[in-house]
PDB file of C-alpha atoms in Angstrom:
ATOM      1  CA  MET A   1      -0.051   0.007  -0.025  1.00 41.00           C
ATOM      2  CA  PRO A   2       2.629   2.592   0.876  1.00 41.00           C
ATOM      3  CA  SER A   3       4.413   1.794  -2.440  1.00 41.00           C
ATOM      4  CA  SER A   4       1.154   2.277  -4.279  1.00 43.00           C
ATOM      5  CA  SER A   5       0.551   5.615  -2.574  1.00 44.00           C
ATOM      6  CA  LYS A   6       4.003   6.968  -3.498  1.00 42.00           C
ATOM      7  CA  SER A   7       3.394   5.808  -7.038  1.00 43.00           C
ATOM      8  CA  LYS A   8       0.130   7.757  -7.200  1.00 41.00           C
ATOM      9  CA  LYS A   9       1.812  10.804  -5.711  1.00 42.00           C
ATOM     10  CA  ARG A  10       4.640  10.596  -8.299  1.00 43.00           C
ATOM     11  CA  ALA A  11       1.983  10.330 -11.027  1.00 44.00           C
ATOM     12  CA  ARG A  12       0.125  13.346  -9.684  1.00 45.00           C
ATOM     13  CA  ASN A  13       3.409  15.306  -9.375  1.00 47.00           C
ATOM     14  CA  ASN A  14       4.381  14.477 -12.856  1.00 47.00           C
ATOM     15  CA  SER A  15       0.954  15.435 -14.123  1.00 45.00           C
ATOM     16  CA  SER A  16       1.152  18.729 -12.224  1.00 45.00           C
ATOM     17  CA  ASN A  17       4.633  19.431 -13.574  1.00 44.00           C
ATOM     18  CA  ASN A  18       3.464  18.638 -17.042  1.00 43.00           C
ATOM     19  CA  ASN A  19       0.544  21.089 -16.631  1.00 43.00           C
ATOM     20  CA  LYS A  20       2.876  23.765 -15.300  1.00 39.00           C
ATOM     21  CA  MET A  21       5.254  23.233 -18.246  1.00 33.00           C
ATOM     22  CA  TRP A  22       2.253  23.388 -20.658  1.00 33.00           C
ATOM     23  CA  ASN A  23       0.836  26.551 -19.080  1.00 41.00           C
ATOM     24  CA  SER A  24       4.293  28.094 -18.960  1.00 38.00           C
ATOM     25  CA  SER A  25       4.814  27.282 -22.588  1.00 39.00           C
ATOM     26  CA  ALA A  26       1.415  28.628 -23.568  1.00 40.00           C
ATOM     27  CA  GLY A  27       1.956  31.772 -21.602  1.00 44.00           C
ATOM     28  CA  SER A  28       5.350  32.236 -23.263  1.00 42.00           C
ATOM     29  CA  ARG A  29       3.701  31.842 -26.655  1.00 42.00           C
ATOM     30  CA  LYS A  30       1.007  34.447 -25.771  1.00 40.00           C
ATOM     31  CA  LYS A  31       3.626  36.934 -24.623  1.00 41.00           C
ATOM     32  CA  LYS A  32       5.621  36.416 -27.813  1.00 39.00           C
ATOM     33  CA  SER A  33       2.441  36.796 -29.866  1.00 37.00           C
ATOM     34  CA  SER A  34       1.603  40.022 -27.966  1.00 40.00           C
ATOM     35  CA  ARG A  35       5.153  41.298 -28.441  1.00 39.00           C
ATOM     36  CA  SER A  36       5.078  40.550 -32.147  1.00 43.00           C
ATOM     37  CA  SER A  37       1.982  42.692 -32.646  1.00 53.00           C
ATOM     38  CA  MET A  38       3.505  45.630 -30.865  1.00 87.00           C
ATOM     39  CA  ILE A  39       5.082  48.556 -32.769  1.00 92.00           C
ATOM     40  CA  ASP A  40       8.447  50.149 -32.349  1.00 96.00           C
ATOM     41  CA  GLU A  41       7.270  53.005 -30.120  1.00 96.00           C
ATOM     42  CA  GLU A  42      10.563  54.922 -30.394  1.00 97.00           C
ATOM     43  CA  ALA A  43      10.306  54.928 -34.157  1.00 97.00           C
ATOM     44  CA  ALA A  44       6.608  56.025 -33.969  1.00 97.00           C
ATOM     45  CA  GLU A  45       7.603  58.768 -31.541  1.00 97.00           C
ATOM     46  CA  GLN A  46      10.372  59.941 -33.776  1.00 98.00           C
ATOM     47  CA  MET A  47       7.926  60.165 -36.692  1.00 98.00           C
ATOM     48  CA  PHE A  48       5.793  62.466 -34.632  1.00 98.00           C
ATOM     49  CA  LEU A  49       8.686  64.669 -33.420  1.00 98.00           C
ATOM     50  CA  GLU A  50       9.589  65.324 -37.023  1.00 98.00           C
ATOM     51  CA  ILE A  51       6.231  66.980 -37.622  1.00 98.00           C
ATOM     52  CA  ALA A  52       5.577  68.412 -34.155  1.00 98.00           C
ATOM     53  CA  ASP A  53       5.353  72.155 -33.517  1.00 97.00           C
ATOM     54  CA  GLU A  54       8.554  73.832 -32.491  1.00 96.00           C
ATOM     55  CA  ASP A  55       6.733  75.883 -29.689  1.00 95.00           C
ATOM     56  CA  ASP A  56       4.834  72.915 -28.425  1.00 97.00           C
ATOM     57  CA  PRO A  57       6.296  69.451 -29.257  1.00 97.00           C
ATOM     58  CA  SER A  58       3.295  67.722 -27.748  1.00 98.00           C
ATOM     59  CA  VAL A  59       1.186  68.563 -30.820  1.00 98.00           C
ATOM     60  CA  ALA A  60       1.496  68.680 -34.577  1.00 98.00           C
ATOM     61  CA  GLY A  61      -0.484  71.542 -36.190  1.00 97.00           C
ATOM     62  CA  MET A  62      -1.309  72.330 -39.783  1.00 96.00           C
ATOM     63  CA  GLU A  63       2.324  73.051 -40.697  1.00 97.00           C
ATOM     64  CA  GLY A  64       3.384  69.657 -39.398  1.00 98.00           C
ATOM     65  CA  ILE A  65       0.504  67.901 -41.062  1.00 98.00           C
ATOM     66  CA  SER A  66       1.524  69.621 -44.358  1.00 97.00           C
ATOM     67  CA  THR A  67       5.056  68.258 -43.804  1.00 98.00           C
ATOM     68  CA  LEU A  68       3.598  64.821 -43.286  1.00 98.00           C
ATOM     69  CA  CYS A  69       1.674  65.138 -46.583  1.00 98.00           C
ATOM     70  CA  GLU A  70       4.948  66.087 -48.326  1.00 98.00           C
ATOM     71  CA  LYS A  71       6.534  62.936 -46.943  1.00 97.00           C
ATOM     72  CA  LEU A  72       3.610  60.851 -48.072  1.00 97.00           C
ATOM     73  CA  GLU A  73       3.621  62.685 -51.476  1.00 97.00           C
ATOM     74  CA  ILE A  74      -0.041  63.725 -51.275  1.00 97.00           C
ATOM     75  CA  ASP A  75      -1.667  67.123 -51.663  1.00 96.00           C
ATOM     76  CA  PRO A  76      -2.940  68.361 -48.257  1.00 92.00           C
ATOM     77  CA  LEU A  77      -5.514  70.732 -49.966  1.00 91.00           C
ATOM     78  CA  GLU A  78      -7.036  68.269 -52.354  1.00 92.00           C
ATOM     79  CA  ASP A  79      -6.312  64.693 -51.162  1.00 95.00           C
ATOM     80  CA  ILE A  80      -9.013  63.619 -48.753  1.00 96.00           C
ATOM     81  CA  ARG A  81      -6.854  60.641 -47.511  1.00 97.00           C
ATOM     82  CA  ILE A  82      -5.013  62.906 -45.091  1.00 97.00           C
ATOM     83  CA  LEU A  83      -8.299  63.683 -43.376  1.00 98.00           C
ATOM     84  CA  VAL A  84      -9.197  59.976 -43.293  1.00 98.00           C
ATOM     85  CA  LEU A  85      -5.778  59.207 -41.723  1.00 98.00           C
ATOM     86  CA  LEU A  86      -6.172  61.825 -39.050  1.00 98.00           C
ATOM     87  CA  TRP A  87      -9.699  60.500 -38.291  1.00 98.00           C
ATOM     88  CA  LYS A  88      -8.471  56.970 -38.026  1.00 98.00           C
ATOM     89  CA  MET A  89      -5.496  58.100 -35.834  1.00 97.00           C
ATOM     90  CA  GLY A  90      -8.038  59.556 -33.396  1.00 97.00           C
ATOM     91  CA  SER A  91      -7.446  63.277 -33.797  1.00 97.00           C
ATOM     92  CA  LYS A  92     -10.252  64.930 -31.867  1.00 94.00           C
ATOM     93  CA  GLU A  93      -8.996  66.845 -28.884  1.00 92.00           C
ATOM     94  CA  LYS A  94      -8.614  70.149 -30.770  1.00 94.00           C
ATOM     95  CA  PRO A  95      -9.265  71.288 -34.339  1.00 96.00           C
ATOM     96  CA  ALA A  96      -6.485  71.431 -36.938  1.00 96.00           C
ATOM     97  CA  GLN A  97      -3.970  69.321 -34.976  1.00 97.00           C
ATOM     98  CA  ILE A  98      -3.143  65.902 -33.659  1.00 98.00           C
ATOM     99  CA  SER A  99      -1.605  65.500 -30.245  1.00 98.00           C
ATOM    100  CA  LYS A 100       1.356  63.231 -29.449  1.00 98.00           C
ATOM    101  CA  GLU A 101      -0.948  61.031 -27.299  1.00 97.00           C
ATOM    102  CA  GLU A 102      -3.445  60.662 -30.155  1.00 98.00           C
ATOM    103  CA  TRP A 103      -0.645  59.911 -32.581  1.00 98.00           C
ATOM    104  CA  MET A 104       0.896  57.184 -30.424  1.00 97.00           C
ATOM    105  CA  SER A 105      -2.543  55.512 -29.708  1.00 97.00           C
ATOM    106  CA  GLY A 106      -3.303  55.649 -33.466  1.00 97.00           C
ATOM    107  CA  CYS A 107       0.034  54.119 -34.377  1.00 97.00           C
ATOM    108  CA  GLN A 108      -0.635  51.250 -31.990  1.00 97.00           C
ATOM    109  CA  ARG A 109      -4.117  50.723 -33.312  1.00 96.00           C
ATOM    110  CA  LEU A 110      -3.092  50.877 -36.924  1.00 96.00           C
ATOM    111  CA  HIS A 111       0.282  49.075 -36.398  1.00 96.00           C
ATOM    112  CA  ILE A 112       2.234  51.953 -37.812  1.00 96.00           C
ATOM    113  CA  ASP A 113       5.882  52.815 -36.887  1.00 97.00           C
ATOM    114  CA  SER A 114       7.462  53.900 -40.247  1.00 97.00           C
ATOM    115  CA  LEU A 115       6.808  56.165 -43.167  1.00 97.00           C
ATOM    116  CA  ASP A 116       6.746  53.112 -45.480  1.00 97.00           C
ATOM    117  CA  LYS A 117       3.933  51.585 -43.483  1.00 97.00           C
ATOM    118  CA  LEU A 118       2.038  54.838 -43.619  1.00 97.00           C
ATOM    119  CA  LYS A 119       2.499  54.938 -47.420  1.00 97.00           C
ATOM    120  CA  SER A 120       1.340  51.376 -47.710  1.00 97.00           C
ATOM    121  CA  MET A 121      -1.907  52.368 -45.973  1.00 96.00           C
ATOM    122  CA  LEU A 122      -2.747  55.106 -48.476  1.00 97.00           C
ATOM    123  CA  PRO A 123      -4.929  52.881 -50.821  1.00 97.00           C
ATOM    124  CA  SER A 124      -7.064  51.774 -47.846  1.00 97.00           C
ATOM    125  CA  LEU A 125      -7.845  55.326 -46.909  1.00 97.00           C
ATOM    126  CA  ASP A 126     -10.187  55.832 -49.806  1.00 96.00           C
ATOM    127  CA  THR A 127     -13.572  56.908 -48.460  1.00 96.00           C
ATOM    128  CA  GLY A 128     -15.206  54.293 -50.762  1.00 94.00           C
ATOM    129  CA  PHE A 129     -14.165  51.657 -48.218  1.00 96.00           C
ATOM    130  CA  LEU A 130     -16.255  53.346 -45.470  1.00 97.00           C
ATOM    131  CA  GLU A 131     -19.709  51.990 -44.621  1.00 96.00           C
ATOM    132  CA  ARG A 132     -22.476  54.631 -44.371  1.00 96.00           C
ATOM    133  CA  SER A 133     -22.325  54.894 -40.586  1.00 96.00           C
ATOM    134  CA  GLU A 134     -18.493  55.167 -40.685  1.00 97.00           C
ATOM    135  CA  PHE A 135     -18.731  57.742 -43.360  1.00 98.00           C
ATOM    136  CA  ARG A 136     -21.185  59.901 -41.375  1.00 97.00           C
ATOM    137  CA  ASP A 137     -18.822  59.839 -38.444  1.00 98.00           C
ATOM    138  CA  PHE A 138     -15.889  60.848 -40.685  1.00 98.00           C
ATOM    139  CA  TYR A 139     -18.032  63.582 -42.331  1.00 98.00           C
ATOM    140  CA  LYS A 140     -18.741  65.024 -38.927  1.00 98.00           C
ATOM    141  CA  PHE A 141     -15.040  64.808 -37.984  1.00 98.00           C
ATOM    142  CA  CYS A 142     -14.154  66.884 -41.083  1.00 98.00           C
ATOM    143  CA  PHE A 143     -16.288  69.717 -39.892  1.00 98.00           C
ATOM    144  CA  LYS A 144     -14.861  69.762 -36.393  1.00 97.00           C
ATOM    145  CA  PHE A 145     -11.268  69.357 -37.538  1.00 97.00           C
ATOM    146  CA  ASN A 146     -11.508  72.408 -39.792  1.00 97.00           C
ATOM    147  CA  LEU A 147     -13.008  74.787 -37.227  1.00 96.00           C
ATOM    148  CA  HIS A 148     -10.886  77.796 -36.368  1.00 91.00           C
ATOM    149  CA  SER A 149      -9.851  78.370 -32.761  1.00 83.00           C
ATOM    150  CA  THR A 150     -12.956  78.400 -30.579  1.00 87.00           C
ATOM    151  CA  HIS A 151     -15.415  79.019 -33.462  1.00 92.00           C
ATOM    152  CA  ARG A 152     -18.351  76.589 -33.673  1.00 95.00           C
ATOM    153  CA  THR A 153     -19.239  77.375 -37.325  1.00 97.00           C
ATOM    154  CA  LEU A 154     -17.434  77.271 -40.693  1.00 98.00           C
ATOM    155  CA  ASP A 155     -17.571  80.088 -43.222  1.00 96.00           C
ATOM    156  CA  LYS A 156     -19.491  79.144 -46.361  1.00 97.00           C
ATOM    157  CA  GLU A 157     -16.319  79.221 -48.605  1.00 97.00           C
ATOM    158  CA  MET A 158     -14.688  76.567 -46.480  1.00 97.00           C
ATOM    159  CA  VAL A 159     -17.959  74.482 -46.442  1.00 98.00           C
ATOM    160  CA  VAL A 160     -18.152  74.550 -50.233  1.00 98.00           C
ATOM    161  CA  ALA A 161     -14.476  73.485 -50.534  1.00 96.00           C
ATOM    162  CA  LEU A 162     -14.893  70.690 -48.080  1.00 97.00           C
ATOM    163  CA  LEU A 163     -18.149  69.416 -49.525  1.00 98.00           C
ATOM    164  CA  THR A 164     -16.593  69.325 -52.939  1.00 96.00           C
ATOM    165  CA  MET A 165     -13.690  67.186 -51.720  1.00 96.00           C
ATOM    166  CA  ILE A 166     -15.554  64.973 -49.217  1.00 97.00           C
ATOM    167  CA  LEU A 167     -18.818  64.188 -51.023  1.00 97.00           C
ATOM    168  CA  LYS A 168     -17.392  63.742 -54.503  1.00 93.00           C
ATOM    169  CA  ASP A 169     -18.605  60.269 -55.763  1.00 91.00           C
ATOM    170  CA  ARG A 170     -20.521  59.812 -52.518  1.00 95.00           C
ATOM    171  CA  ILE A 171     -23.738  61.589 -53.466  1.00 96.00           C
ATOM    172  CA  PRO A 172     -25.174  62.416 -56.877  1.00 96.00           C
ATOM    173  CA  SER A 173     -23.021  65.097 -58.589  1.00 97.00           C
ATOM    174  CA  ASP A 174     -26.049  67.270 -59.523  1.00 97.00           C
ATOM    175  CA  ARG A 175     -27.102  67.397 -55.825  1.00 98.00           C
ATOM    176  CA  LEU A 176     -23.582  68.285 -54.770  1.00 98.00           C
ATOM    177  CA  GLU A 177     -23.102  70.999 -57.392  1.00 98.00           C
ATOM    178  CA  THR A 178     -26.510  72.630 -56.889  1.00 98.00           C
ATOM    179  CA  PHE A 179     -26.156  72.691 -53.046  1.00 98.00           C
ATOM    180  CA  CYS A 180     -22.712  74.225 -53.289  1.00 98.00           C
ATOM    181  CA  ALA A 181     -24.086  76.821 -55.768  1.00 98.00           C
ATOM    182  CA  PHE A 182     -26.996  77.569 -53.361  1.00 98.00           C
ATOM    183  CA  VAL A 183     -24.639  78.015 -50.383  1.00 97.00           C
ATOM    184  CA  GLU A 184     -22.410  80.433 -52.404  1.00 97.00           C
ATOM    185  CA  GLU A 185     -25.366  82.426 -53.792  1.00 96.00           C
ATOM    186  CA  GLN A 186     -27.578  82.764 -50.731  1.00 93.00           C
ATOM    187  CA  THR A 187     -26.962  85.788 -48.433  1.00 93.00           C
ATOM    188  CA  THR A 188     -28.803  84.565 -45.306  1.00 93.00           C
ATOM    189  CA  TYR A 189     -26.007  82.394 -43.942  1.00 93.00           C
ATOM    190  CA  SER A 190     -22.349  83.491 -44.047  1.00 95.00           C
ATOM    191  CA  ARG A 191     -21.471  80.589 -41.726  1.00 97.00           C
ATOM    192  CA  ILE A 192     -22.748  76.969 -41.444  1.00 98.00           C
ATOM    193  CA  THR A 193     -23.370  75.099 -38.235  1.00 98.00           C
ATOM    194  CA  LEU A 194     -22.616  71.440 -37.477  1.00 98.00           C
ATOM    195  CA  ASP A 195     -26.333  70.606 -37.456  1.00 97.00           C
ATOM    196  CA  GLN A 196     -26.724  72.111 -40.931  1.00 98.00           C
ATOM    197  CA  TRP A 197     -23.614  70.334 -42.153  1.00 98.00           C
ATOM    198  CA  THR A 198     -24.710  66.879 -40.949  1.00 98.00           C
ATOM    199  CA  SER A 199     -28.305  67.441 -41.985  1.00 97.00           C
ATOM    200  CA  PHE A 200     -27.357  67.973 -45.612  1.00 98.00           C
ATOM    201  CA  LEU A 201     -25.745  64.442 -45.732  1.00 98.00           C
ATOM    202  CA  ASP A 202     -28.707  62.838 -44.076  1.00 97.00           C
ATOM    203  CA  PHE A 203     -30.991  64.748 -46.423  1.00 97.00           C
ATOM    204  CA  CYS A 204     -29.195  63.373 -49.422  1.00 97.00           C
ATOM    205  CA  TYR A 205     -29.652  59.814 -48.175  1.00 95.00           C
ATOM    206  CA  GLU A 206     -33.296  60.222 -47.239  1.00 94.00           C
ATOM    207  CA  CYS A 207     -34.640  62.430 -49.991  1.00 95.00           C
ATOM    208  CA  GLU A 208     -33.314  61.335 -53.372  1.00 93.00           C
ATOM    209  CA  ASP A 209     -36.200  62.904 -55.274  1.00 94.00           C
ATOM    210  CA  LEU A 210     -36.808  66.598 -54.352  1.00 94.00           C
ATOM    211  CA  SER A 211     -40.334  66.347 -55.903  1.00 91.00           C
ATOM    212  CA  THR A 212     -41.332  64.224 -52.904  1.00 91.00           C
ATOM    213  CA  TYR A 213     -40.175  66.824 -50.361  1.00 94.00           C
ATOM    214  CA  ASP A 214     -42.992  68.118 -48.132  1.00 90.00           C
ATOM    215  CA  GLU A 215     -41.922  71.322 -46.445  1.00 85.00           C
ATOM    216  CA  SER A 216     -44.984  71.434 -44.262  1.00 83.00           C
ATOM    217  CA  ASN A 217     -43.961  68.223 -42.541  1.00 82.00           C
ATOM    218  CA  SER A 218     -40.294  68.860 -42.703  1.00 82.00           C
ATOM    219  CA  ALA A 219     -38.092  68.450 -39.638  1.00 89.00           C
ATOM    220  CA  TRP A 220     -35.008  69.559 -41.491  1.00 95.00           C
ATOM    221  CA  PRO A 221     -33.198  72.822 -40.700  1.00 95.00           C
ATOM    222  CA  VAL A 222     -34.507  75.837 -42.526  1.00 95.00           C
ATOM    223  CA  LEU A 223     -31.357  75.827 -44.660  1.00 96.00           C
ATOM    224  CA  ILE A 224     -32.600  72.569 -46.263  1.00 96.00           C
ATOM    225  CA  ASP A 225     -36.090  74.038 -46.903  1.00 95.00           C
ATOM    226  CA  GLU A 226     -34.532  77.074 -48.573  1.00 96.00           C
ATOM    227  CA  TYR A 227     -32.338  74.819 -50.755  1.00 97.00           C
ATOM    228  CA  VAL A 228     -35.403  72.958 -51.984  1.00 96.00           C
ATOM    229  CA  GLU A 229     -37.100  76.341 -52.675  1.00 95.00           C
ATOM    230  CA  TYR A 230     -33.862  77.412 -54.566  1.00 96.00           C
ATOM    231  CA  MET A 231     -34.155  74.246 -56.691  1.00 96.00           C
ATOM    232  CA  GLU A 232     -37.798  74.893 -57.513  1.00 94.00           C
ATOM    233  CA  GLU A 233     -36.900  78.326 -58.639  1.00 94.00           C
ATOM    234  CA  GLN A 234     -34.116  76.937 -60.815  1.00 92.00           C
ATOM    235  CA  GLN A 235     -36.575  74.536 -62.437  1.00 90.00           C
ATOM    236  CA  LYS A 236     -38.942  77.382 -63.291  1.00 89.00           C
ATOM    237  CA  LYS A 237     -36.132  79.231 -65.128  1.00 86.00           C
ATOM    238  CA  LYS A 238     -35.592  76.336 -67.524  1.00 76.00           C
TER     239      LYS A 238
END
């Protein structure tokens, strides 16, 4: 009996040791897997420092963002992909900049730690890859990112420029062209609010045919009502 008991103990010990070895090995594999998915943080930080403001190295403003565009060989004024990149990186603390914290978090999330990796991402930054809900969030970001200082509205010239760049190929071209013409020609609004901005996109999705628009039951901002009236006047001139 004593011999049998010792034998059972040895078996249990061996089993326990085997389990420990297995768990240790699995844990090691998990750690290695985790480490392999991490970026080179020093390299990512150096990328940020190369575009950071001289006066405040904790942020990169429009000058630094323009420098990044030069490195990526894209036009900051016409290539929407820089806005998609900043949105994906998580820029939201303040308009017209990205903080170092946002940059580092974005690099971790997108697995970026070199200019080559950024360049390889460019094709995936096309807005055509965004689902409708994602695009609406991005569209809202574009308004907020382009605000000036503490302003809560955008001047209509900026609105027209942004709409032309952002909504191209996303909504019917005649709707985009006529709305931009309306915004430029009307004199009631010199600046556009975020609600008016987002409402136009929703209006494009929900009202494809202007002939079905019922102003008496409309819950849209007055700007949309006036756009429909503008279009009715344009039709009468034809």
